[in-house]
Each structure stands twice: as structure tokens, then as C-alpha cells.
Coordinates of C-alpha atoms in Angstrom, one line a residue:
X1 CA 144.8 -86.9 46.1
X2 CA 141.8 -89.9 45.9
X3 CA 139.8 -91.3 48.4
X4 CA 141.9 -94.7 50.1
X5 CA 140.3 -97.7 52.8
X6 CA 141.3 -94.5 55.1
X7 CA 138.9 -92.0 53.9
X8 CA 135.6 -93.2 51.7
X9 CA 132.3 -93.9 53.9
X10 CA 130.4 -96.7 54.1
X11 CA 127.5 -96.4 51.8
X12 CA 128.8 -93.0 49.4
X13 CA 129.8 -93.1 46.5
X14 CA 133.6 -92.3 46.5
X15 CA 135.5 -91.0 43.6
X16 CA 138.8 -92.6 42.8
X17 CA 140.7 -92.0 39.5
X18 CA 141.5 -94.2 36.2
X19 CA 144.4 -95.3 34.5
X20 CA 145.5 -94.2 31.2
X21 CA 149.0 -96.0 29.5
X22 CA 151.0 -93.7 27.5
X23 CA 155.2 -93.3 26.7
X24 CA 156.0 -96.6 28.5
X25 CA 153.8 -95.9 32.3
X26 CA 150.4 -96.5 33.6
X27 CA 149.3 -93.3 34.5
X28 CA 146.6 -91.9 37.0
X29 CA 143.3 -89.7 35.0
X30 CA 141.1 -87.5 38.1
X31 CA 138.0 -88.0 36.5
X32 CA 136.1 -86.0 39.4
X33 CA 133.5 -83.7 38.3
X34 CA 135.3 -83.8 34.8
X35 CA 133.3 -83.6 31.6
X36 CA 136.7 -83.8 29.5
X37 CA 136.3 -87.0 27.4
X38 CA 139.6 -89.1 27.5
X39 CA 142.2 -88.8 25.0
X40 CA 140.3 -88.7 21.4
X41 CA 136.7 -89.0 23.1
X42 CA 133.7 -87.5 21.7
X43 CA 130.5 -87.8 23.5
X44 CA 128.1 -89.8 20.7
X45 CA 124.5 -89.3 20.7
X46 CA 123.7 -92.8 19.7
X47 CA 126.5 -95.8 20.5
X48 CA 126.5 -99.1 20.3
X49 CA 128.8 -101.0 23.0
X50 CA 129.2 -104.8 24.1
X51 CA 129.3 -105.5 28.3
X52 CA 131.3 -108.7 29.5
X53 CA 131.4 -109.5 32.7
X54 CA 133.8 -112.5 34.2
X55 CA 134.5 -114.1 37.7
X56 CA 138.4 -115.2 37.8
X57 CA 138.0 -117.3 41.2
X58 CA 141.6 -115.8 43.0
X59 CA 141.0 -119.3 45.6
X60 CA 142.4 -121.7 42.9
X61 CA 145.9 -122.0 42.5
X62 CA 147.9 -121.0 39.1
X63 CA 146.7 -117.6 39.8
X64 CA 149.2 -116.0 37.4
X65 CA 148.6 -118.8 34.2
X66 CA 145.3 -119.2 35.0
X67 CA 144.5 -115.6 34.4
X68 CA 147.0 -115.0 31.6
X69 CA 144.8 -117.5 29.8
X70 CA 141.5 -115.5 30.6
X71 CA 143.3 -112.0 29.0
X72 CA 143.8 -114.3 26.2
X73 CA 140.5 -115.7 25.9
X74 CA 139.3 -112.1 26.2
X75 CA 141.4 -110.5 23.9
X76 CA 140.2 -113.2 21.0
X77 CA 136.5 -111.9 22.5
X78 CA 136.8 -108.3 21.8
X79 CA 139.9 -107.9 19.2
X80 CA 138.8 -106.6 15.7
X81 CA 135.2 -106.5 16.5
X82 CA 133.2 -103.2 15.4
X83 CA 131.6 -102.1 18.5
X84 CA 133.8 -101.1 21.6
X85 CA 133.6 -103.9 24.2
X86 CA 133.6 -103.0 28.1
X87 CA 134.8 -105.6 30.4
X88 CA 134.2 -105.8 33.6
X89 CA 136.0 -108.4 36.4
X90 CA 135.5 -109.7 39.4
X91 CA 137.8 -111.1 42.0
X92 CA 140.6 -109.8 40.7
X93 CA 144.2 -109.7 42.4
X94 CA 147.1 -108.0 43.0
X95 CA 148.9 -110.2 40.4
X96 CA 145.9 -110.1 38.2
X97 CA 146.0 -106.3 37.5
X98 CA 149.9 -106.8 37.5
X99 CA 149.0 -109.1 34.3
X100 CA 146.9 -106.8 33.0
X101 CA 149.1 -103.5 33.2
X102 CA 151.4 -105.5 31.0
X103 CA 149.2 -106.9 28.5
X104 CA 149.4 -104.8 24.9
X105 CA 146.1 -104.9 24.1
X106 CA 145.2 -103.6 27.1
X107 CA 147.5 -101.0 27.2
X108 CA 146.7 -100.0 22.9
X109 CA 142.9 -99.5 23.2
X110 CA 142.1 -99.6 27.4
X111 CA 142.0 -97.1 30.6
X112 CA 141.6 -99.4 33.7
X113 CA 140.0 -98.6 36.5
X114 CA 142.8 -99.9 38.9
X115 CA 146.0 -100.7 38.3
X116 CA 146.5 -101.2 42.3
X117 CA 144.4 -102.3 44.9
X118 CA 144.4 -98.7 47.1
X119 CA 140.3 -98.6 46.6
X120 CA 140.1 -102.1 47.5
X121 CA 138.6 -102.4 51.0
X122 CA 139.3 -106.7 50.8
X123 CA 143.4 -107.4 50.9
X124 CA 142.7 -110.6 48.6
X125 CA 140.7 -109.3 46.0
X126 CA 138.4 -106.8 44.6
X127 CA 136.5 -105.6 41.3
X128 CA 137.9 -103.6 37.9
X129 CA 136.4 -102.2 34.7
X130 CA 138.3 -102.2 31.4
X131 CA 137.2 -99.3 30.2
X132 CA 138.0 -98.6 25.6
X133 CA 139.8 -95.7 24.9
X134 CA 137.0 -94.1 23.1
X135 CA 134.2 -94.1 25.7
X136 CA 134.8 -90.2 27.2
X137 CA 134.3 -91.1 31.0
X138 CA 133.8 -88.1 33.2
X139 CA 133.8 -89.9 36.6
X140 CA 134.7 -93.1 38.3
X141 CA 133.2 -94.1 41.8
X142 CA 133.3 -96.9 44.1
X143 CA 130.5 -97.5 46.9
X144 CA 131.2 -99.8 50.1
X145 CA 128.1 -101.5 50.4
X146 CA 126.8 -100.8 54.2
X147 CA 125.7 -104.0 54.9
X148 CA 128.8 -107.0 54.0
X149 CA 130.7 -109.0 55.9
X150 CA 133.0 -109.7 52.7
X151 CA 134.3 -106.3 51.6
X152 CA 131.7 -106.0 48.6
X153 CA 131.1 -102.9 46.5
X154 CA 130.0 -101.3 43.3
X155 CA 132.5 -100.1 40.9
X156 CA 130.9 -97.4 38.9
X157 CA 132.1 -95.3 35.8
X158 CA 130.0 -92.6 33.7
X159 CA 130.9 -92.3 30.3
X160 CA 130.0 -89.1 28.7
X161 CA 126.8 -88.7 26.3
X162 CA 125.3 -85.2 25.1
X163 CA 123.5 -82.4 26.9
X164 CA 125.2 -83.4 30.3
X165 CA 123.3 -86.9 30.5
X166 CA 125.1 -89.9 31.2
X167 CA 126.0 -93.5 30.7
X168 CA 126.5 -95.3 34.1
X169 CA 128.3 -98.6 34.2
X170 CA 128.8 -101.0 37.2
X171 CA 130.1 -104.2 38.1
X172 CA 129.4 -105.9 41.4
X173 CA 130.6 -109.0 43.4
X174 CA 127.4 -109.6 45.6
X175 CA 127.9 -111.0 48.8
X176 CA 128.1 -115.0 49.3
X177 CA 126.6 -117.6 51.3
X178 CA 123.5 -117.7 52.8
X179 CA 122.6 -115.3 56.3
X180 CA 119.8 -114.5 58.0
X181 CA 118.4 -111.5 57.2
X182 CA 119.8 -111.7 53.5
X183 CA 123.1 -108.8 52.7
X184 CA 122.3 -108.9 48.9
X185 CA 118.4 -107.4 48.2
X186 CA 120.3 -104.1 50.2
X187 CA 123.6 -104.3 48.1
X188 CA 121.8 -104.4 45.1
X189 CA 119.0 -101.7 45.6
X190 CA 122.1 -99.6 46.8
X191 CA 123.7 -99.8 43.4
X192 CA 120.7 -99.7 41.7
X193 CA 119.4 -96.4 43.1
X194 CA 122.9 -95.0 41.6
X195 CA 122.2 -96.2 38.5
X196 CA 118.5 -94.8 37.4
X197 CA 119.9 -91.4 38.6
X198 CA 121.1 -91.9 35.2
X199 CA 120.2 -91.5 31.5
X200 CA 121.1 -95.1 31.5
X201 CA 122.8 -97.9 33.4
X202 CA 123.9 -101.1 33.3
X203 CA 125.4 -103.4 35.7
X204 CA 127.1 -106.4 35.3
X205 CA 128.9 -108.8 37.7
X206 CA 128.8 -112.2 40.3
X207 CA 125.1 -112.0 41.4
X208 CA 125.8 -114.9 43.7
X209 CA 122.0 -115.8 43.0
X210 CA 121.8 -118.9 45.3
X211 CA 118.5 -118.8 46.5
X212 CA 114.7 -117.9 45.3
X213 CA 114.5 -114.7 46.2
X214 CA 117.5 -113.9 44.1
X215 CA 115.4 -114.4 41.3
X216 CA 112.5 -111.3 41.7
X217 CA 115.6 -108.5 43.2
X218 CA 116.4 -107.2 39.8
X219 CA 112.8 -106.3 39.2
X220 CA 112.3 -105.1 42.6
X221 CA 114.9 -102.7 42.2
X222 CA 114.0 -101.4 38.7
X223 CA 116.6 -102.9 36.7
X224 CA 115.9 -105.3 33.8
X225 CA 117.5 -108.8 33.0
X226 CA 118.9 -109.0 29.7
X227 CA 119.0 -113.0 30.2
X228 CA 115.5 -112.9 30.3
X229 CA 114.6 -110.2 28.4
X230 CA 116.8 -111.9 25.4
X231 CA 114.3 -115.2 25.8
X232 CA 116.1 -116.9 27.9
X233 CA 113.7 -119.0 30.6
X234 CA 114.9 -119.1 34.9
X235 CA 115.8 -122.4 35.7
X236 CA 117.4 -123.6 31.5
X237 CA 120.3 -124.9 31.7
X238 CA 121.6 -122.2 29.4
X239 CA 121.6 -119.3 31.2
X240 CA 123.9 -121.0 34.0
X241 CA 126.8 -119.7 34.4
X242 CA 128.2 -121.8 37.7
X243 CA 129.0 -125.3 38.4
X244 CA 130.2 -126.5 34.6
X245 CA 134.1 -126.0 35.6
X246 CA 133.7 -126.8 39.6
X247 CA 134.9 -129.7 41.0
X248 CA 132.3 -132.7 40.7
X249 CA 131.9 -132.3 44.3
X250 CA 130.6 -128.9 44.6
X251 CA 128.8 -129.2 40.4
X252 CA 126.6 -132.4 42.3
X253 CA 126.0 -130.9 45.7
X254 CA 125.0 -127.9 44.6
X255 CA 124.3 -128.3 41.0
X256 CA 124.4 -125.3 38.0
X257 CA 123.6 -121.8 38.6
X258 CA 123.0 -118.6 37.2
X259 CA 125.3 -116.4 39.4
X260 CA 126.0 -114.1 36.9
X261 CA 124.2 -111.3 35.4
X262 CA 123.9 -108.2 32.7
X263 CA 121.1 -106.5 34.1
X264 CA 119.8 -102.7 32.7
X265 CA 117.6 -99.8 32.9
X266 CA 116.4 -96.9 30.9
X267 CA 114.4 -96.1 28.3
X268 CA 116.9 -95.3 26.2
X269 CA 118.8 -98.2 26.1
X270 CA 118.5 -101.7 23.6
X271 CA 119.2 -104.8 24.1
X272 CA 120.6 -106.4 21.0
X273 CA 122.1 -109.4 22.1
X274 CA 123.3 -111.8 24.9
X275 CA 125.7 -114.8 25.4
X276 CA 127.7 -116.7 28.1
X277 CA 131.5 -117.2 27.1
X278 CA 134.1 -119.2 28.3
X279 CA 132.9 -122.5 28.5
X280 CA 135.9 -125.3 28.4
X281 CA 138.7 -122.2 28.5
X282 CA 141.6 -124.0 29.7
X283 CA 145.0 -122.8 31.6
X284 CA 147.8 -123.2 28.6
X285 CA 151.0 -123.3 30.8
X286 CA 151.5 -127.4 30.8
X287 CA 153.2 -127.2 33.7
X288 CA 150.7 -125.2 35.3
X289 CA 147.6 -127.2 33.8
X290 CA 149.2 -130.5 35.3
X291 CA 149.3 -129.0 38.8
X292 CA 145.5 -127.5 38.8
X293 CA 143.6 -131.0 38.1
X294 CA 143.7 -132.6 41.4
X295 CA 141.1 -134.0 44.0
X296 CA 137.8 -133.6 41.8
X297 CA 138.7 -131.1 39.1
X298 CA 138.6 -133.0 36.1
X299 CA 140.1 -130.2 34.1
X300 CA 142.5 -127.1 34.5
X301 CA 139.8 -124.4 33.6
X302 CA 141.0 -120.5 34.1
X303 CA 137.8 -120.3 36.6
X304 CA 134.2 -122.0 38.1
X305 CA 132.3 -119.1 36.3
X306 CA 131.8 -119.0 32.9
X307 CA 131.3 -114.8 31.6
X308 CA 128.5 -113.1 30.2
X309 CA 128.1 -110.5 27.3
X310 CA 125.4 -108.4 26.3
X311 CA 125.5 -105.8 23.0
X312 CA 123.5 -102.8 23.5
X313 CA 122.9 -99.6 21.7
X314 CA 121.7 -96.4 23.9
X315 CA 120.2 -92.9 22.4
X316 CA 119.8 -89.5 23.2
X317 CA 117.0 -87.5 21.0
X318 CA 118.1 -83.9 19.8
X319 CA 117.6 -81.3 22.2
X320 CA 114.6 -79.3 21.5
X321 CA 115.6 -75.7 20.9
X322 CA 116.1 -73.4 24.4
X323 CA 115.7 -76.9 26.2
X324 CA 118.2 -76.6 29.6
X325 CA 121.3 -79.2 29.4
X326 CA 120.8 -81.5 32.2
X327 CA 124.0 -81.2 34.0
X328 CA 126.4 -83.9 35.6
X329 CA 124.8 -84.8 39.2
X330 CA 121.6 -82.9 38.6
X331 CA 119.8 -85.7 36.1
X332 CA 116.2 -86.5 37.6
X333 CA 116.2 -89.3 40.8
X334 CA 113.7 -91.6 39.8
X335 CA 111.8 -92.8 43.3
X336 CA 112.8 -95.4 44.8
X337 CA 110.3 -98.9 44.6
X338 CA 108.9 -100.0 48.0
X339 CA 111.3 -102.8 47.5
X340 CA 114.1 -100.7 47.0
X341 CA 113.2 -98.9 50.8
X342 CA 112.8 -101.9 52.1
X343 CA 116.1 -103.3 51.4
X344 CA 117.4 -100.3 51.7
X345 CA 116.5 -99.7 55.5
X346 CA 117.3 -103.6 56.8
X347 CA 120.6 -103.0 55.0
X348 CA 122.0 -99.7 57.3
X349 CA 119.9 -101.0 60.4
X350 CA 121.2 -105.0 60.3
X351 CA 125.0 -105.9 61.5
X352 CA 123.8 -109.8 60.2
X353 CA 126.2 -111.4 61.7
X354 CA 126.8 -114.8 60.6
X355 CA 126.2 -118.0 63.4
X356 CA 126.3 -121.5 63.0
X357 CA 122.2 -121.9 62.8
X358 CA 121.3 -119.6 60.0
X359 CA 124.8 -119.7 58.0
X360 CA 124.1 -122.1 55.0
X361 CA 127.4 -123.0 52.1
X362 CA 127.2 -121.6 48.9
X363 CA 129.0 -123.1 45.7
X364 CA 132.1 -121.4 46.5
X365 CA 133.2 -119.3 49.7
X366 CA 134.1 -116.6 47.3
X367 CA 131.9 -116.9 44.3

């Protein structure tokens, strides 16, 4: 059995199962403290792969029709590609998970972290990853943030590398809105600390970067920003991921924002490419599409966010003769940066309750 909302401890990694499809059913697989790769998978010394992250707005109506079109678009982005693609999803609902489980291309090529909502704190939405079957998974875990009023967490998946090392993947949806003191610094610092304990780490998700301090958070947490590392510039329209597909009123009030990011750490990782996706993807069901276009929403977009995609290569050097292997959970822990210590301590000590005097709106209450 795995921890559920009744047994996990806030601020500690809680192991959970992942799910694989065989014999017509989705089956739970215990990955905790296991070095057994997924079926047919081996630990590669050099691995090239892609990471896609997308927030599918849970608040817009016609959820099933929107998710069906989003899944079709994702299939077109990963099918037939020469490298495996990890898919990180934010604001998933129970019905979204059902559609994911029904998709033939997911059943054939992917394991999924969540087949139900058992490990989510929120009853409304949560995070999920689709992990290629070719990747040897060793651990799946979830970190429920200590300082959150929106049930936010970080979902981790470890991929086995030679010598007992791991590539650690994380998807997260950081706190929305503006509060004083802010919650996002402590949340990202907590996720980054776990990433930096692995041989290489990658984080993707809706980071709700809506304030000036958000721009510096990745660097303060020891993480590199794939968009910037790939030559992008902060503030350029080409990097924005929110606002293009929101209602015109929100777009005029808040402008465009680079809310969604892919961050990484570890000298073994090499960034090969970065791009956005999802621009102009519309609901294909005509009835649902007609019902979606109301108020100031000009088109039946599947979500208000664009997705982000990065391609990486991770390499593990040959072991020197007589060198001891690094076992799971024994990778050297990188010291926290001063900013991480500060944000962690602030996050654990403050309740950061909302008040009318400190609360300001963000582009979306769910963004």
C-alpha cells in the first residue's frame, strides 16, 4: 500500500505507485526502493529525450472535449519521434485521467504516474506524468509543500542511470496569485533541493511567474532556465506562455506572461533544443466548441496556456576500475544556497494567510 492523503507528511517525499497497461487493464507497479527497470528497459549510459509540460485549465467548461483535443495534439508531438518524450501535465481532473487511460497511444507507449486522484491533496485537480515505457523507472514520489493554501505539490520520477545514479524528473504547479510573504520561493526551493541530490534533474510546470522576484528564483535555487539557456531573453514575446489564449479582458488587464518553464541542473545534462507548443489548438467537437466561445473568449482554445518542450542529453561517464557505485538515495547532497535556506525557513515558519490588503489577482485563480 502507498501513502494517501491520510498518511503522507507535508514537506516529506511520499512514495507512490505508477501504472502500466497490460492484458486490457491498468495495473499499479510498486517503484519504491526498486532498482528493477520497467519491462524491457535498461539503464543507458547516454540518453537523449524530450520533456513536454502543459497546463490544461481545469476551470473552463467542456473539460472532456478540451482534453480529448489536447491529447490528440500531444500525440502528434511525440508519435514517431526518434527520442522518448516525457509528458508533464498540470491541472488534471479525474475525467482527464480517465481520458488519458483510454488513449490507445498512451496505453501502448507510456506508463502513467496517476490512474486516479488518490495521491492528490486537492479534490479538484492535480499533477500527472506520462513516462515512456522505455525509461527504467526506480522511484515515484510526491512532495506536498509545507507552505500552500492551494494544495500544491511536486511530483517526482527517478529514471535509472548506470552506477546507481538517477535522472530525477519533477513536475510542479506553484502557488497562484500574490500573497505577502510569497509562497513560490519556498516551494521551488523545496523541489530544487531534491532535484540537486540526483545525478541530473529536470523540473517542468506552471511556475506562475507573475511578479518581478519570480524571474530570479531558478538561479537562486541552483537551477538553469531552458528558455534562457537556449538563447531566449526575459520579457520577449517569443517566450510568453500565457495570455494568447485567455479571454480578451484578462489579456488586456494582465498582458502576456512566461508562466510555464522547464528548469534543469547537473553537469551531465546538455540542453539541445527548446520551443513552445499548443498555439491555436482548438476543440474539435463542434458542439462543445460553440458552447466554449462566450463572453470575451474569441475561440474555443483547449486551454489558456501554451506548452513548453525541451530536448536534452544526459551522459554518465565510464566507471573507473575499483570505483564504488553510488546507490539510490546515496547521491551526494549539494549544499543549499543561501537563498534556498532563507526561503525554506520562511516557508516553514509562516502561515501566509490571504487578506484583502495583500491579495492581488493573477491571470487566473488556477493558473
